[in-house]
Amino acid sequence: MTTPEQRAPDSGAGPLRGIRVIDASTILAGPLCAQLLGDFGADVVKIEHPVAGDGMRGHGESKDGVPLWWKEISRNKRTVGLSLSDPDGAALFRRLVETADILVENFRPGTLERWGVGPDVLHGINPGLVIVRITGFGQSGPYASRAGFGTLAEAMSGFAHLTGEADGPPTLPAFGLADTICGIAASSAATMALYHRDRDPLRRGQVVDMSLIEPIMAAVGPSPTVYDQLGIVSRRHGNRSTNNAPRNTYRTRDGHWVAVSTSAQKIAERVMELIGHQEVVGEAWFATGAGRAEHADLLDDLVGGWIAERTREGVIAEFTAAGAAVAPVYDARDLVEDPHIRDTGMLTTVEDDDFGPLLMHNVMWRMSGTPGRIRFTGRHLGADTDEVLTGELGLSETELTDLRRRRVVF
């Protein structure tokens, strides 16, 4: 487990060192986008409402009144309490944007414009600014003004329609799937736009119009293309796949669950040989994934019966020795205790002002030359207001006190 250095102005040697990001977004997709940029060296300044803060502070479990999710989603971010709807707050925001490379926001379309800080105004101040605008349905179209949340994107993208048992209702995920996919996609879009700006002789920034629904539509797969060309509307199949079999979750003798995948033909053959049913490998239908999927009942019975006679540890050991694909179905405790998760640093312990050593997800990928790192965890509302507004923008103590009195800043 690694312990990063305490918070410092130097953002480290990550690939985005020297890049400044203004995170004016709330809840999940935008904050995750900014978190990823901060993990890889960007200096992220988090803008929160001076009274309400970011709604993410109220999401998930808390300990002693301190939100745990916030510690991760707002790591590597300095936080400033600032009201953008107040003219004085908007004026300070425009000054902050002068020094920024990327702005991440997720207000409803037209909100920034109404406050006098829309893209035209901001590009007039800083032509090189990359503005990532995250909304439920995009900046234009019939649904642009609708409230946008991940649940709606999970429903409309086709995800819920395809998730669940065949004879059961559409199923939504128990976590922010659409938001998370969107946040990762938005970080990629931001760096693409930044790369383009830095190759442009005029160093012009641009607006990235990112909706919650499009990234998860891509994750669901080519169902619109299939419908367009074949008129087929896919159905729910539970844990099964229409592309291959056996593919399911199976209960072990000691009450655990494991997942088996046979996307590759050789893997499917190894599974059947392992469980002692080589006879089905010679069947004509077994030669293709689609053919095996048509015989999923038979294959599930054979595989499920074999697994039910063994412990989870035994199943994984035998599958691994045979070169077949299996994984345990983990809960949070299993993840924390897994030796591979620990040894590879997928989870890491960070020193936190409130909790001391705090376990959380590590940076999302490894880079050999310019690795990311967690410099500090999510901070209290307004923890860096003085540093940013007086230290960087030059506000006097008198001005700051007046703004605080009027709840323009916190």
mmCIF file of C-alpha atoms in Angstrom:
data_model
loop_
_atom_site.group_PDB
_atom_site.id
_atom_site.type_symbol
_atom_site.label_atom_id
_atom_site.label_comp_id
_atom_site.label_asym_id
_atom_site.label_seq_id
_atom_site.Cartn_x
_atom_site.Cartn_y
_atom_site.Cartn_z
ATOM 1 C CA MET A 1 0.000 0.000 0.000
ATOM 2 C CA THR A 2 1.299 3.437 -0.854
ATOM 3 C CA THR A 3 0.911 6.678 1.027
ATOM 4 C CA PRO A 4 1.118 9.845 -1.142
ATOM 5 C CA GLU A 5 2.713 13.075 -0.040
ATOM 6 C CA GLN A 6 0.619 15.692 1.699
ATOM 7 C CA ARG A 7 -1.164 18.269 -0.459
ATOM 8 C CA ALA A 8 1.240 20.660 -2.170
ATOM 9 C CA PRO A 9 0.989 23.268 -4.943
ATOM 10 C CA ASP A 10 3.164 21.029 -7.123
ATOM 11 C CA SER A 11 0.779 18.552 -8.758
ATOM 12 C CA GLY A 12 3.573 16.069 -9.409
ATOM 13 C CA ALA A 13 5.043 14.574 -12.550
ATOM 14 C CA GLY A 14 1.797 13.317 -14.094
ATOM 15 C CA PRO A 15 1.124 13.827 -17.802
ATOM 16 C CA LEU A 16 -1.231 16.739 -17.053
ATOM 17 C CA ARG A 17 1.199 18.631 -14.846
ATOM 18 C CA GLY A 18 0.799 22.356 -15.504
ATOM 19 C CA ILE A 19 -2.823 21.989 -16.647
ATOM 20 C CA ARG A 20 -5.467 23.808 -14.604
ATOM 21 C CA VAL A 21 -9.005 22.438 -14.415
ATOM 22 C CA ILE A 22 -12.045 24.247 -13.006
ATOM 23 C CA ASP A 23 -14.549 21.688 -11.773
ATOM 24 C CA ALA A 24 -17.914 23.456 -11.555
ATOM 25 C CA SER A 25 -19.909 20.233 -11.860
ATOM 26 C CA THR A 26 -21.989 18.340 -9.305
ATOM 27 C CA ILE A 27 -23.023 14.812 -8.347
ATOM 28 C CA LEU A 28 -21.014 12.202 -10.308
ATOM 29 C CA ALA A 29 -20.121 12.307 -14.020
ATOM 30 C CA GLY A 30 -18.468 15.739 -14.020
ATOM 31 C CA PRO A 31 -16.695 15.300 -10.675
ATOM 32 C CA LEU A 32 -15.347 11.917 -11.821
ATOM 33 C CA CYS A 33 -14.044 13.468 -15.044
ATOM 34 C CA ALA A 34 -12.218 16.129 -13.014
ATOM 35 C CA GLN A 35 -10.989 13.546 -10.506
ATOM 36 C CA LEU A 36 -9.329 11.552 -13.288
ATOM 37 C CA LEU A 37 -7.660 14.684 -14.648
ATOM 38 C CA GLY A 38 -6.440 15.525 -11.146
ATOM 39 C CA ASP A 39 -5.178 11.993 -10.570
ATOM 40 C CA PHE A 40 -2.813 12.473 -13.498
ATOM 41 C CA GLY A 41 -1.344 15.770 -12.452
ATOM 42 C CA ALA A 42 -3.827 18.539 -13.270
ATOM 43 C CA ASP A 43 -4.354 21.298 -10.710
ATOM 44 C CA VAL A 44 -8.112 21.030 -10.104
ATOM 45 C CA VAL A 45 -10.043 23.840 -8.448
ATOM 46 C CA LYS A 46 -13.444 22.607 -7.290
ATOM 47 C CA ILE A 47 -16.205 25.242 -7.316
ATOM 48 C CA GLU A 48 -19.086 24.530 -4.925
ATOM 49 C CA HIS A 49 -22.143 26.465 -3.886
ATOM 50 C CA PRO A 50 -21.110 28.365 -0.739
ATOM 51 C CA VAL A 51 -24.141 27.188 1.245
ATOM 52 C CA ALA A 52 -25.276 23.866 -0.226
ATOM 53 C CA GLY A 53 -21.931 22.541 -1.461
ATOM 54 C CA ASP A 54 -21.795 19.784 -4.051
ATOM 55 C CA GLY A 55 -24.631 17.247 -3.838
ATOM 56 C CA MET A 56 -21.987 14.514 -3.859
ATOM 57 C CA ARG A 57 -21.311 15.375 -0.219
ATOM 58 C CA GLY A 58 -24.678 13.819 0.595
ATOM 59 C CA HIS A 59 -24.226 10.660 -1.485
ATOM 60 C CA GLY A 60 -23.265 7.325 0.028
ATOM 61 C CA GLU A 61 -22.265 6.363 3.533
ATOM 62 C CA SER A 62 -20.788 8.722 6.122
ATOM 63 C CA LYS A 63 -18.671 8.173 9.195
ATOM 64 C CA ASP A 64 -19.047 10.620 12.089
ATOM 65 C CA GLY A 65 -20.935 12.896 9.693
ATOM 66 C CA VAL A 66 -18.111 12.944 7.144
ATOM 67 C CA PRO A 67 -19.059 11.558 3.680
ATOM 68 C CA LEU A 68 -16.783 8.725 2.557
ATOM 69 C CA TRP A 69 -17.449 8.871 -1.211
ATOM 70 C CA TRP A 70 -16.497 12.536 -1.192
ATOM 71 C CA LYS A 71 -13.003 11.628 -0.015
ATOM 72 C CA GLU A 72 -12.396 9.792 -3.288
ATOM 73 C CA ILE A 73 -14.432 11.689 -5.883
ATOM 74 C CA SER A 74 -12.923 15.020 -4.774
ATOM 75 C CA ARG A 75 -9.375 13.909 -4.156
ATOM 76 C CA ASN A 76 -6.643 16.036 -5.715
ATOM 77 C CA LYS A 77 -9.041 19.013 -5.832
ATOM 78 C CA ARG A 78 -8.770 22.326 -4.017
ATOM 79 C CA THR A 79 -12.241 23.460 -3.026
ATOM 80 C CA VAL A 80 -13.647 26.992 -3.232
ATOM 81 C CA GLY A 81 -17.137 27.975 -2.078
ATOM 82 C CA LEU A 82 -18.417 30.367 -4.758
ATOM 83 C CA SER A 83 -21.903 31.318 -5.966
ATOM 84 C CA LEU A 84 -21.933 31.578 -9.756
ATOM 85 C CA SER A 85 -25.482 32.925 -9.790
ATOM 86 C CA ASP A 86 -24.399 36.037 -7.885
ATOM 87 C CA PRO A 87 -22.930 38.762 -10.160
ATOM 88 C CA ASP A 88 -19.912 39.184 -7.882
ATOM 89 C CA GLY A 89 -19.405 35.432 -7.773
ATOM 90 C CA ALA A 90 -19.677 35.234 -11.558
ATOM 91 C CA ALA A 91 -17.075 38.005 -11.842
ATOM 92 C CA LEU A 92 -14.649 36.023 -9.671
ATOM 93 C CA PHE A 93 -15.382 32.918 -11.722
ATOM 94 C CA ARG A 94 -14.469 34.758 -14.923
ATOM 95 C CA ARG A 95 -11.158 35.729 -13.333
ATOM 96 C CA LEU A 96 -10.465 32.117 -12.389
ATOM 97 C CA VAL A 97 -11.199 31.014 -15.936
ATOM 98 C CA GLU A 98 -8.499 33.342 -17.263
ATOM 99 C CA THR A 99 -5.858 30.931 -15.970
ATOM 100 C CA ALA A 100 -7.662 27.658 -16.726
ATOM 101 C CA ASP A 101 -7.180 25.094 -19.466
ATOM 102 C CA ILE A 102 -10.329 23.026 -18.897
ATOM 103 C CA LEU A 103 -13.733 23.810 -17.413
ATOM 104 C CA VAL A 104 -16.051 20.929 -16.459
ATOM 105 C CA GLU A 105 -19.708 21.865 -15.819
ATOM 106 C CA ASN A 106 -23.038 20.057 -15.802
ATOM 107 C CA PHE A 107 -25.716 22.700 -15.358
ATOM 108 C CA ARG A 108 -28.818 22.530 -17.535
ATOM 109 C CA PRO A 109 -28.333 24.106 -20.974
ATOM 110 C CA GLY A 110 -28.602 27.882 -20.785
ATOM 111 C CA THR A 111 -27.744 28.172 -17.093
ATOM 112 C CA LEU A 112 -24.189 29.443 -17.528
ATOM 113 C CA GLU A 113 -25.382 31.801 -20.236
ATOM 114 C CA ARG A 114 -28.019 33.197 -17.884
ATOM 115 C CA TRP A 115 -25.331 33.885 -15.283
ATOM 116 C CA GLY A 116 -23.129 35.667 -17.806
ATOM 117 C CA VAL A 117 -20.472 32.947 -17.926
ATOM 118 C CA GLY A 118 -21.466 31.033 -21.061
ATOM 119 C CA PRO A 119 -18.923 29.737 -23.578
ATOM 120 C CA ASP A 120 -18.958 32.904 -25.713
ATOM 121 C CA VAL A 121 -18.084 35.032 -22.697
ATOM 122 C CA LEU A 122 -15.497 32.602 -21.366
ATOM 123 C CA HIS A 123 -13.806 32.184 -24.752
ATOM 124 C CA GLY A 124 -13.678 35.949 -25.017
ATOM 125 C CA ILE A 125 -11.665 35.927 -21.798
ATOM 126 C CA ASN A 126 -9.661 32.776 -22.524
ATOM 127 C CA PRO A 127 -9.766 31.631 -26.171
ATOM 128 C CA GLY A 128 -7.846 28.448 -25.342
ATOM 129 C CA LEU A 129 -10.318 27.166 -22.764
ATOM 130 C CA VAL A 130 -11.721 23.665 -23.275
ATOM 131 C CA ILE A 131 -15.290 23.626 -21.941
ATOM 132 C CA VAL A 132 -16.703 20.180 -21.135
ATOM 133 C CA ARG A 133 -20.481 20.444 -20.802
ATOM 134 C CA ILE A 134 -22.135 17.333 -19.342
ATOM 135 C CA THR A 135 -25.919 17.036 -19.437
ATOM 136 C CA GLY A 136 -28.478 14.268 -19.571
ATOM 137 C CA PHE A 137 -29.367 14.648 -23.252
ATOM 138 C CA GLY A 138 -26.955 17.177 -24.751
ATOM 139 C CA GLN A 139 -27.060 20.906 -25.407
ATOM 140 C CA SER A 140 -29.679 20.734 -28.171
ATOM 141 C CA GLY A 141 -32.687 18.684 -29.235
ATOM 142 C CA PRO A 142 -36.204 18.184 -27.843
ATOM 143 C CA TYR A 143 -34.987 16.798 -24.502
ATOM 144 C CA ALA A 144 -32.143 19.248 -23.857
ATOM 145 C CA SER A 145 -33.995 21.113 -21.119
ATOM 146 C CA ARG A 146 -35.078 17.996 -19.244
ATOM 147 C CA ALA A 147 -33.524 17.061 -15.915
ATOM 148 C CA GLY A 148 -30.791 14.568 -16.647
ATOM 149 C CA PHE A 149 -29.728 11.801 -14.271
ATOM 150 C CA GLY A 150 -27.903 8.535 -14.788
ATOM 151 C CA THR A 151 -31.023 6.508 -14.040
ATOM 152 C CA LEU A 152 -32.779 8.083 -17.026
ATOM 153 C CA ALA A 153 -29.819 7.329 -19.288
ATOM 154 C CA GLU A 154 -29.709 3.730 -18.054
ATOM 155 C CA ALA A 155 -33.398 3.415 -18.913
ATOM 156 C CA MET A 156 -33.342 5.111 -22.332
ATOM 157 C CA SER A 157 -30.032 3.686 -23.553
ATOM 158 C CA GLY A 158 -31.381 0.144 -23.772
ATOM 159 C CA PHE A 159 -29.393 -1.013 -20.747
ATOM 160 C CA ALA A 160 -32.386 -1.600 -18.459
ATOM 161 C CA HIS A 161 -34.333 -3.301 -21.255
ATOM 162 C CA LEU A 162 -31.572 -5.887 -21.671
ATOM 163 C CA THR A 163 -30.834 -6.379 -17.965
ATOM 164 C CA GLY A 164 -32.739 -8.832 -15.784
ATOM 165 C CA GLU A 165 -34.440 -12.175 -16.143
ATOM 166 C CA ALA A 166 -36.391 -12.911 -19.313
ATOM 167 C CA ASP A 167 -39.731 -12.991 -17.501
ATOM 168 C CA GLY A 168 -38.882 -10.189 -15.056
ATOM 169 C CA PRO A 169 -38.966 -6.394 -15.207
ATOM 170 C CA PRO A 170 -36.252 -4.199 -16.714
ATOM 171 C CA THR A 171 -33.467 -3.836 -14.144
ATOM 172 C CA LEU A 172 -31.497 -0.741 -13.173
ATOM 173 C CA PRO A 173 -27.978 -0.941 -11.722
ATOM 174 C CA ALA A 174 -27.508 -0.385 -8.003
ATOM 175 C CA PHE A 175 -24.784 2.174 -8.649
ATOM 176 C CA GLY A 176 -24.071 5.122 -10.957
ATOM 177 C CA LEU A 177 -23.227 3.186 -14.093
ATOM 178 C CA ALA A 178 -24.201 5.777 -16.716
ATOM 179 C CA ASP A 179 -22.545 8.589 -14.771
ATOM 180 C CA THR A 180 -19.328 6.629 -14.333
ATOM 181 C CA ILE A 181 -19.062 5.650 -17.999
ATOM 182 C CA CYS A 182 -19.793 9.266 -18.949
ATOM 183 C CA GLY A 183 -17.179 10.626 -16.537
ATOM 184 C CA ILE A 184 -14.478 8.393 -17.981
ATOM 185 C CA ALA A 185 -15.521 9.292 -21.541
ATOM 186 C CA ALA A 186 -15.558 12.997 -20.663
ATOM 187 C CA SER A 187 -11.986 12.854 -19.362
ATOM 188 C CA SER A 188 -10.944 11.333 -22.688
ATOM 189 C CA ALA A 189 -12.830 14.010 -24.628
ATOM 190 C CA ALA A 190 -11.233 16.758 -22.526
ATOM 191 C CA THR A 191 -7.716 15.543 -23.223
ATOM 192 C CA MET A 192 -8.492 15.155 -26.953
ATOM 193 C CA ALA A 193 -9.689 18.751 -27.090
ATOM 194 C CA LEU A 194 -6.615 19.835 -25.139
ATOM 195 C CA TYR A 195 -4.340 17.981 -27.565
ATOM 196 C CA HIS A 196 -6.056 19.665 -30.504
ATOM 197 C CA ARG A 197 -5.730 23.090 -28.887
ATOM 198 C CA ASP A 198 -2.026 22.644 -28.345
ATOM 199 C CA ARG A 199 -1.516 21.690 -32.009
ATOM 200 C CA ASP A 200 -3.639 24.592 -33.267
ATOM 201 C CA PRO A 201 -1.448 27.592 -34.232
ATOM 202 C CA LEU A 202 -4.063 29.872 -32.666
ATOM 203 C CA ARG A 203 -4.413 27.640 -29.556
ATOM 204 C CA ARG A 204 -8.202 27.732 -29.744
ATOM 205 C CA GLY A 205 -10.253 25.799 -27.234
ATOM 206 C CA GLN A 206 -13.621 24.292 -28.000
ATOM 207 C CA VAL A 207 -16.843 23.130 -26.380
ATOM 208 C CA VAL A 208 -17.313 19.416 -25.694
ATOM 209 C CA ASP A 209 -21.033 18.523 -25.703
ATOM 210 C CA MET A 210 -21.200 15.343 -23.611
ATOM 211 C CA SER A 211 -24.474 13.637 -22.735
ATOM 212 C CA LEU A 212 -25.011 10.930 -20.135
ATOM 213 C CA ILE A 213 -26.919 8.778 -22.580
ATOM 214 C CA GLU A 214 -24.417 8.383 -25.443
ATOM 215 C CA PRO A 215 -21.523 6.624 -23.657
ATOM 216 C CA ILE A 216 -23.821 4.023 -22.102
ATOM 217 C CA MET A 217 -25.564 3.555 -25.474
ATOM 218 C CA ALA A 218 -22.157 2.588 -26.833
ATOM 219 C CA ALA A 219 -21.613 0.207 -23.917
ATOM 220 C CA VAL A 220 -24.949 -1.528 -24.573
ATOM 221 C CA GLY A 221 -23.783 -2.424 -28.067
ATOM 222 C CA PRO A 222 -25.014 -2.307 -31.669
ATOM 223 C CA SER A 223 -28.700 -2.978 -31.007
ATOM 224 C CA PRO A 224 -29.842 0.056 -33.096
ATOM 225 C CA THR A 225 -27.832 -1.252 -36.054
ATOM 226 C CA VAL A 226 -29.290 -4.733 -35.617
ATOM 227 C CA TYR A 227 -32.801 -3.283 -35.498
ATOM 228 C CA ASP A 228 -32.133 -1.067 -38.524
ATOM 229 C CA GLN A 229 -30.854 -3.930 -40.667
ATOM 230 C CA LEU A 230 -32.772 -6.940 -39.347
ATOM 231 C CA GLY A 231 -35.757 -5.540 -37.475
ATOM 232 C CA ILE A 232 -34.714 -7.487 -34.382
ATOM 233 C CA VAL A 233 -35.310 -6.084 -30.902
ATOM 234 C CA SER A 234 -33.085 -7.839 -28.366
ATOM 235 C CA ARG A 235 -34.613 -9.364 -25.241
ATOM 236 C CA ARG A 236 -33.501 -9.975 -21.678
ATOM 237 C CA HIS A 237 -31.734 -13.272 -21.020
ATOM 238 C CA GLY A 238 -30.731 -12.983 -17.382
ATOM 239 C CA ASN A 239 -27.034 -13.831 -17.026
ATOM 240 C CA ARG A 240 -26.963 -15.700 -20.297
ATOM 241 C CA SER A 241 -25.623 -14.422 -23.599
ATOM 242 C CA THR A 242 -26.994 -14.858 -27.107
ATOM 243 C CA ASN A 243 -23.411 -15.030 -28.374
ATOM 244 C CA ASN A 244 -22.034 -17.976 -26.421
ATOM 245 C CA ALA A 245 -22.606 -20.580 -23.717
ATOM 246 C CA PRO A 246 -21.994 -21.690 -21.061
ATOM 247 C CA ARG A 247 -22.085 -18.147 -19.687
ATOM 248 C CA ASN A 248 -23.734 -17.689 -16.323
ATOM 249 C CA THR A 249 -23.256 -17.502 -12.588
ATOM 250 C CA TYR A 250 -23.203 -20.783 -10.698
ATOM 251 C CA ARG A 251 -23.473 -21.586 -6.989
ATOM 252 C CA THR A 252 -20.695 -23.577 -5.347
ATOM 253 C CA ARG A 253 -21.012 -26.222 -2.643
ATOM 254 C CA ASP A 254 -19.975 -23.767 0.076
ATOM 255 C CA GLY A 255 -22.616 -21.205 -0.879
ATOM 256 C CA HIS A 256 -20.549 -18.833 -2.999
ATOM 257 C CA TRP A 257 -21.086 -17.831 -6.627
ATOM 258 C CA VAL A 258 -18.718 -17.929 -9.582
ATOM 259 C CA ALA A 259 -19.061 -16.571 -13.110
ATOM 260 C CA VAL A 260 -18.024 -18.568 -16.161
ATOM 261 C CA SER A 261 -17.319 -17.129 -19.613
ATOM 262 C CA THR A 262 -16.705 -19.014 -22.854
ATOM 263 C CA SER A 263 -16.424 -16.225 -25.402
ATOM 264 C CA ALA A 264 -13.607 -18.127 -27.145
ATOM 265 C CA GLN A 265 -14.257 -21.532 -28.691
ATOM 266 C CA LYS A 266 -11.163 -23.131 -27.148
ATOM 267 C CA ILE A 267 -12.255 -21.962 -23.695
ATOM 268 C CA ALA A 268 -15.677 -23.558 -24.178
ATOM 269 C CA GLU A 269 -14.013 -26.826 -25.155
ATOM 270 C CA ARG A 270 -11.713 -26.720 -22.110
ATOM 271 C CA VAL A 271 -14.667 -26.186 -19.779
ATOM 272 C CA MET A 272 -16.536 -29.203 -21.094
ATOM 273 C CA GLU A 273 -13.423 -31.356 -20.996
ATOM 274 C CA LEU A 274 -12.742 -30.247 -17.418
ATOM 275 C CA ILE A 275 -16.214 -31.207 -16.199
ATOM 276 C CA GLY A 276 -16.052 -34.573 -17.968
ATOM 277 C CA HIS A 277 -18.486 -33.981 -20.836
ATOM 278 C CA GLN A 278 -16.264 -34.101 -23.886
ATOM 279 C CA GLU A 279 -19.113 -35.728 -25.789
ATOM 280 C CA VAL A 280 -20.865 -32.399 -26.362
ATOM 281 C CA VAL A 281 -17.730 -30.870 -27.921
ATOM 282 C CA GLY A 282 -18.218 -33.134 -30.939
ATOM 283 C CA GLU A 283 -21.772 -31.961 -31.558
ATOM 284 C CA ALA A 284 -22.178 -29.800 -34.665
ATOM 285 C CA TRP A 285 -23.949 -27.052 -32.732
ATOM 286 C CA PHE A 286 -21.039 -26.760 -30.292
ATOM 287 C CA ALA A 287 -18.749 -25.370 -33.010
ATOM 288 C CA THR A 288 -20.171 -21.826 -32.804
ATOM 289 C CA GLY A 289 -21.032 -19.483 -29.966
ATOM 290 C CA ALA A 290 -24.541 -18.977 -31.307
ATOM 291 C CA GLY A 291 -25.041 -22.720 -31.512
ATOM 292 C CA ARG A 292 -23.922 -23.200 -27.937
ATOM 293 C CA ALA A 293 -26.239 -20.381 -26.835
ATOM 294 C CA GLU A 294 -29.191 -22.282 -28.341
ATOM 295 C CA HIS A 295 -28.314 -25.177 -26.026
ATOM 296 C CA ALA A 296 -27.728 -23.069 -22.917
ATOM 297 C CA ASP A 297 -30.144 -25.126 -20.785
ATOM 298 C CA LEU A 298 -28.127 -28.283 -21.353
ATOM 299 C CA LEU A 299 -24.754 -26.614 -20.870
ATOM 300 C CA ASP A 300 -25.865 -24.752 -17.733
ATOM 301 C CA ASP A 301 -27.126 -27.996 -16.217
ATOM 302 C CA LEU A 302 -23.825 -29.740 -16.891
ATOM 303 C CA VAL A 303 -21.582 -26.914 -15.708
ATOM 304 C CA GLY A 304 -23.822 -25.954 -12.801
ATOM 305 C CA GLY A 305 -24.027 -29.517 -11.568
ATOM 306 C CA TRP A 306 -20.239 -29.924 -11.590
ATOM 307 C CA ILE A 307 -19.660 -26.626 -9.787
ATOM 308 C CA ALA A 308 -22.340 -27.366 -7.163
ATOM 309 C CA GLU A 309 -20.288 -30.355 -5.973
ATOM 310 C CA ARG A 310 -17.165 -28.258 -5.277
ATOM 311 C CA THR A 311 -16.065 -25.357 -3.127
ATOM 312 C CA ARG A 312 -15.376 -21.953 -4.647
ATOM 313 C CA GLU A 313 -11.661 -22.366 -4.013
ATOM 314 C CA GLY A 314 -11.679 -25.775 -5.652
ATOM 315 C CA VAL A 315 -13.625 -24.584 -8.701
ATOM 316 C CA ILE A 316 -11.265 -21.668 -9.310
ATOM 317 C CA ALA A 317 -8.190 -23.869 -8.850
ATOM 318 C CA GLU A 318 -9.412 -26.500 -11.334
ATOM 319 C CA PHE A 319 -10.589 -23.960 -13.904
ATOM 320 C CA THR A 320 -7.281 -22.093 -13.671
ATOM 321 C CA ALA A 321 -5.246 -25.281 -14.081
ATOM 322 C CA ALA A 322 -7.321 -26.167 -17.150
ATOM 323 C CA GLY A 323 -6.858 -22.731 -18.735
ATOM 324 C CA ALA A 324 -10.599 -22.035 -18.544
ATOM 325 C CA ALA A 325 -12.193 -18.692 -17.621
ATOM 326 C CA VAL A 326 -13.822 -18.288 -14.220
ATOM 327 C CA ALA A 327 -14.047 -15.573 -11.577
ATOM 328 C CA PRO A 328 -15.585 -15.387 -8.118
ATOM 329 C CA VAL A 329 -18.554 -13.082 -7.595
ATOM 330 C CA TYR A 330 -17.109 -10.623 -5.087
ATOM 331 C CA ASP A 331 -18.591 -8.270 -2.557
ATOM 332 C CA ALA A 332 -16.655 -5.364 -1.025
ATOM 333 C CA ARG A 333 -15.079 -7.546 1.680
ATOM 334 C CA ASP A 334 -13.800 -9.987 -0.933
ATOM 335 C CA LEU A 335 -12.277 -7.164 -2.970
ATOM 336 C CA VAL A 336 -10.443 -5.722 0.016
ATOM 337 C CA GLU A 337 -9.046 -9.128 0.985
ATOM 338 C CA ASP A 338 -8.098 -10.356 -2.500
ATOM 339 C CA PRO A 339 -4.294 -10.758 -2.856
ATOM 340 C CA HIS A 340 -4.214 -9.718 -6.515
ATOM 341 C CA ILE A 341 -6.182 -6.519 -5.860
ATOM 342 C CA ARG A 342 -3.810 -5.715 -3.000
ATOM 343 C CA ASP A 343 -0.540 -6.702 -4.648
ATOM 344 C CA THR A 344 -1.202 -4.753 -7.848
ATOM 345 C CA GLY A 345 -2.244 -1.612 -5.963
ATOM 346 C CA MET A 346 -5.779 -1.429 -7.374
ATOM 347 C CA LEU A 347 -6.709 -0.294 -3.876
ATOM 348 C CA THR A 348 -4.432 2.025 -1.958
ATOM 349 C CA THR A 349 -4.285 3.657 1.443
ATOM 350 C CA VAL A 350 -4.148 7.457 1.575
ATOM 351 C CA GLU A 351 -3.579 9.648 4.607
ATOM 352 C CA ASP A 352 -6.714 11.673 5.347
ATOM 353 C CA ASP A 353 -7.185 14.643 7.693
ATOM 354 C CA ASP A 354 -10.373 13.171 9.190
ATOM 355 C CA PHE A 355 -9.771 9.438 9.207
ATOM 356 C CA GLY A 356 -6.018 8.927 9.095
ATOM 357 C CA PRO A 357 -5.196 5.956 6.796
ATOM 358 C CA LEU A 358 -8.092 5.659 4.318
ATOM 359 C CA LEU A 359 -8.542 2.853 1.795
ATOM 360 C CA MET A 360 -9.815 3.820 -1.654
ATOM 361 C CA HIS A 361 -9.543 2.994 -5.351
ATOM 362 C CA ASN A 362 -6.152 3.816 -6.789
ATOM 363 C CA VAL A 363 -5.650 5.815 -9.999
ATOM 364 C CA MET A 364 -7.490 4.003 -12.755
ATOM 365 C CA TRP A 365 -4.551 3.011 -14.955
ATOM 366 C CA ARG A 366 -0.778 2.691 -14.753
ATOM 367 C CA MET A 367 1.635 4.760 -16.854
ATOM 368 C CA SER A 368 5.304 3.794 -16.884
ATOM 369 C CA GLY A 369 6.693 7.256 -17.594
ATOM 370 C CA THR A 370 4.204 9.707 -16.081
ATOM 371 C CA PRO A 371 2.190 7.861 -13.431
ATOM 372 C CA GLY A 372 -0.739 9.429 -11.654
ATOM 373 C CA ARG A 373 -0.985 9.634 -7.889
ATOM 374 C CA ILE A 374 -3.334 10.619 -5.090
ATOM 375 C CA ARG A 375 -1.856 13.704 -3.463
ATOM 376 C CA PHE A 376 -4.680 14.363 -0.991
ATOM 377 C CA THR A 377 -8.257 13.311 -0.339
ATOM 378 C CA GLY A 378 -11.503 15.270 -0.726
ATOM 379 C CA ARG A 379 -11.492 18.381 1.409
ATOM 380 C CA HIS A 380 -14.017 20.334 3.458
ATOM 381 C CA LEU A 381 -16.205 22.934 1.752
ATOM 382 C CA GLY A 382 -14.253 26.136 1.165
ATOM 383 C CA ALA A 383 -10.996 24.720 2.515
ATOM 384 C CA ASP A 384 -9.005 26.518 -0.185
ATOM 385 C CA THR A 385 -11.112 29.638 -0.738
ATOM 386 C CA ASP A 386 -8.604 31.947 0.935
ATOM 387 C CA GLU A 387 -5.641 30.407 -0.849
ATOM 388 C CA VAL A 388 -7.236 30.728 -4.284
ATOM 389 C CA LEU A 389 -9.086 34.028 -3.995
ATOM 390 C CA THR A 390 -6.536 35.997 -1.979
ATOM 391 C CA GLY A 391 -3.360 34.165 -2.894
ATOM 392 C CA GLU A 392 -4.065 33.838 -6.620
ATOM 393 C CA LEU A 393 -6.653 36.475 -7.475
ATOM 394 C CA GLY A 394 -5.366 39.061 -5.024
ATOM 395 C CA LEU A 395 -8.565 39.770 -3.098
ATOM 396 C CA SER A 396 -8.049 41.689 0.139
ATOM 397 C CA GLU A 397 -9.157 40.354 3.504
ATOM 398 C CA THR A 398 -11.792 43.095 3.592
ATOM 399 C CA GLU A 399 -13.217 42.055 0.200
ATOM 400 C CA LEU A 400 -13.243 38.399 1.193
ATOM 401 C CA THR A 401 -14.965 39.143 4.494
ATOM 402 C CA ASP A 402 -17.670 41.121 2.704
ATOM 403 C CA LEU A 403 -18.238 38.348 0.169
ATOM 404 C CA ARG A 404 -18.520 35.818 2.961
ATOM 405 C CA ARG A 405 -21.013 37.972 4.814
ATOM 406 C CA ARG A 406 -23.191 38.068 1.700
ATOM 407 C CA ARG A 407 -22.730 34.303 1.160
ATOM 408 C CA VAL A 408 -21.140 34.812 -2.230
ATOM 409 C CA VAL A 409 -18.164 32.758 -1.067
ATOM 410 C CA PHE A 410 -17.447 30.329 1.747
#
